[in-house]
Amino acid sequence: MPSIARESEGGLKKHNEGACRILAHNVLMSWRVILQPDPETGDWAIWCPELKGCASAGRTREEAIENIKEAIALYLEPLPVSTPPGAMELRVAV
């Protein structure tokens, strides 16, 4: 029977479940961000055009970049869901 690999603290664990083989792991993705200085305040605005409404700012370029990383992570955080009996929640990398 095919197995499903799931991430654990020590790496990937394989489980025999279902009829397909899924390798689940953390995937780092790069996102395009736009960084723009505010001529009046000297602060920096930053946003991710692919994620509608995902924006931040900072007093320095470095602070703005760190802030948008956090904003993107929060934007992409999965919402809690209730699964019906017999259903499984899985993660897939794309």
CSV table of C-alpha atoms in Angstrom, one decimal:
chain,number,residue,atom,x,y,z
A,1,MET,CA,0.0,0.0,0.0
A,2,PRO,CA,1.4,3.5,-0.8
A,3,SER,CA,2.5,5.6,2.1
A,4,ILE,CA,2.1,9.2,3.2
A,5,ALA,CA,5.2,11.0,4.5
A,6,ARG,CA,4.5,13.5,7.3
A,7,GLU,CA,7.0,15.9,8.9
A,8,SER,CA,7.9,15.4,12.5
A,9,GLU,CA,10.5,17.0,14.7
A,10,GLY,CA,13.1,14.5,13.6
A,11,GLY,CA,12.3,14.6,9.9
A,12,LEU,CA,9.8,12.9,7.7
A,13,LYS,CA,7.7,10.0,9.0
A,14,LYS,CA,5.9,7.6,6.6
A,15,HIS,CA,2.4,6.4,7.2
A,16,ASN,CA,0.4,3.8,5.2
A,17,GLU,CA,-2.8,5.6,4.5
A,18,GLY,CA,-4.9,6.2,1.5
A,19,ALA,CA,-4.4,5.3,-2.1
A,20,CYS,CA,-1.7,7.8,-3.1
A,21,ARG,CA,1.8,8.8,-2.0
A,22,ILE,CA,2.1,12.3,-0.8
A,23,LEU,CA,5.4,13.8,0.5
A,24,ALA,CA,4.6,16.6,2.9
A,25,HIS,CA,7.3,19.0,4.0
A,26,ASN,CA,8.0,22.7,4.7
A,27,VAL,CA,8.6,24.6,1.5
A,28,LEU,CA,10.2,28.0,1.3
A,29,MET,CA,8.7,30.2,-1.4
A,30,SER,CA,9.9,33.6,-2.5
A,31,TRP,CA,7.4,36.4,-3.0
A,32,ARG,CA,7.7,39.6,-5.0
A,33,VAL,CA,7.4,42.7,-2.8
A,34,ILE,CA,7.4,46.3,-3.7
A,35,LEU,CA,9.4,48.6,-1.4
A,36,GLN,CA,8.7,52.4,-1.6
A,37,PRO,CA,10.0,55.3,0.5
A,38,ASP,CA,7.6,57.9,1.9
A,39,PRO,CA,9.2,61.3,0.9
A,40,GLU,CA,7.4,63.1,3.8
A,41,THR,CA,8.3,60.7,6.7
A,42,GLY,CA,11.3,58.8,5.4
A,43,ASP,CA,9.5,55.5,6.4
A,44,TRP,CA,9.2,52.6,3.9
A,45,ALA,CA,6.0,51.1,2.6
A,46,ILE,CA,6.1,47.5,1.4
A,47,TRP,CA,3.5,45.2,-0.1
A,48,CYS,CA,3.1,41.9,-1.9
A,49,PRO,CA,1.1,42.4,-5.1
A,50,GLU,CA,0.2,38.7,-5.4
A,51,LEU,CA,-1.4,38.7,-1.9
A,52,LYS,CA,-4.3,41.2,-2.0
A,53,GLY,CA,-4.2,43.5,1.1
A,54,CYS,CA,-0.8,42.1,2.3
A,55,ALA,CA,1.1,45.2,3.2
A,56,SER,CA,3.4,46.6,5.9
A,57,ALA,CA,5.9,49.4,6.6
A,58,GLY,CA,9.0,50.1,8.6
A,59,ARG,CA,11.3,53.0,9.6
A,60,THR,CA,14.1,51.4,7.7
A,61,ARG,CA,14.3,49.2,4.6
A,62,GLU,CA,15.4,46.3,6.7
A,63,GLU,CA,12.6,46.7,9.2
A,64,ALA,CA,10.0,47.0,6.4
A,65,ILE,CA,11.4,43.7,4.8
A,66,GLU,CA,11.2,41.9,8.2
A,67,ASN,CA,7.7,43.2,8.7
A,68,ILE,CA,6.5,42.0,5.3
A,69,LYS,CA,7.9,38.6,5.9
A,70,GLU,CA,5.8,38.4,9.1
A,71,ALA,CA,2.8,39.8,7.2
A,72,ILE,CA,3.1,37.2,4.5
A,73,ALA,CA,3.5,34.3,7.0
A,74,LEU,CA,0.3,35.5,8.8
A,75,TYR,CA,-1.6,36.0,5.5
A,76,LEU,CA,-0.8,32.4,4.5
A,77,GLU,CA,-1.4,30.8,7.9
A,78,PRO,CA,-4.2,28.2,7.5
A,79,LEU,CA,-7.5,28.8,9.1
A,80,PRO,CA,-8.8,26.2,11.5
A,81,VAL,CA,-11.3,23.7,10.0
A,82,SER,CA,-13.5,21.0,11.3
A,83,THR,CA,-13.2,17.8,9.3
A,84,PRO,CA,-16.1,15.4,9.1
A,85,PRO,CA,-15.8,11.9,10.4
A,86,GLY,CA,-13.5,9.8,8.2
A,87,ALA,CA,-11.9,12.8,6.5
A,88,MET,CA,-8.2,13.5,6.7
A,89,GLU,CA,-6.3,16.8,6.7
A,90,LEU,CA,-3.1,16.5,4.6
A,91,ARG,CA,-0.5,19.0,3.4
A,92,VAL,CA,0.9,18.9,-0.2
A,93,ALA,CA,3.8,20.8,-1.7
A,94,VAL,CA,3.2,22.5,-5.0
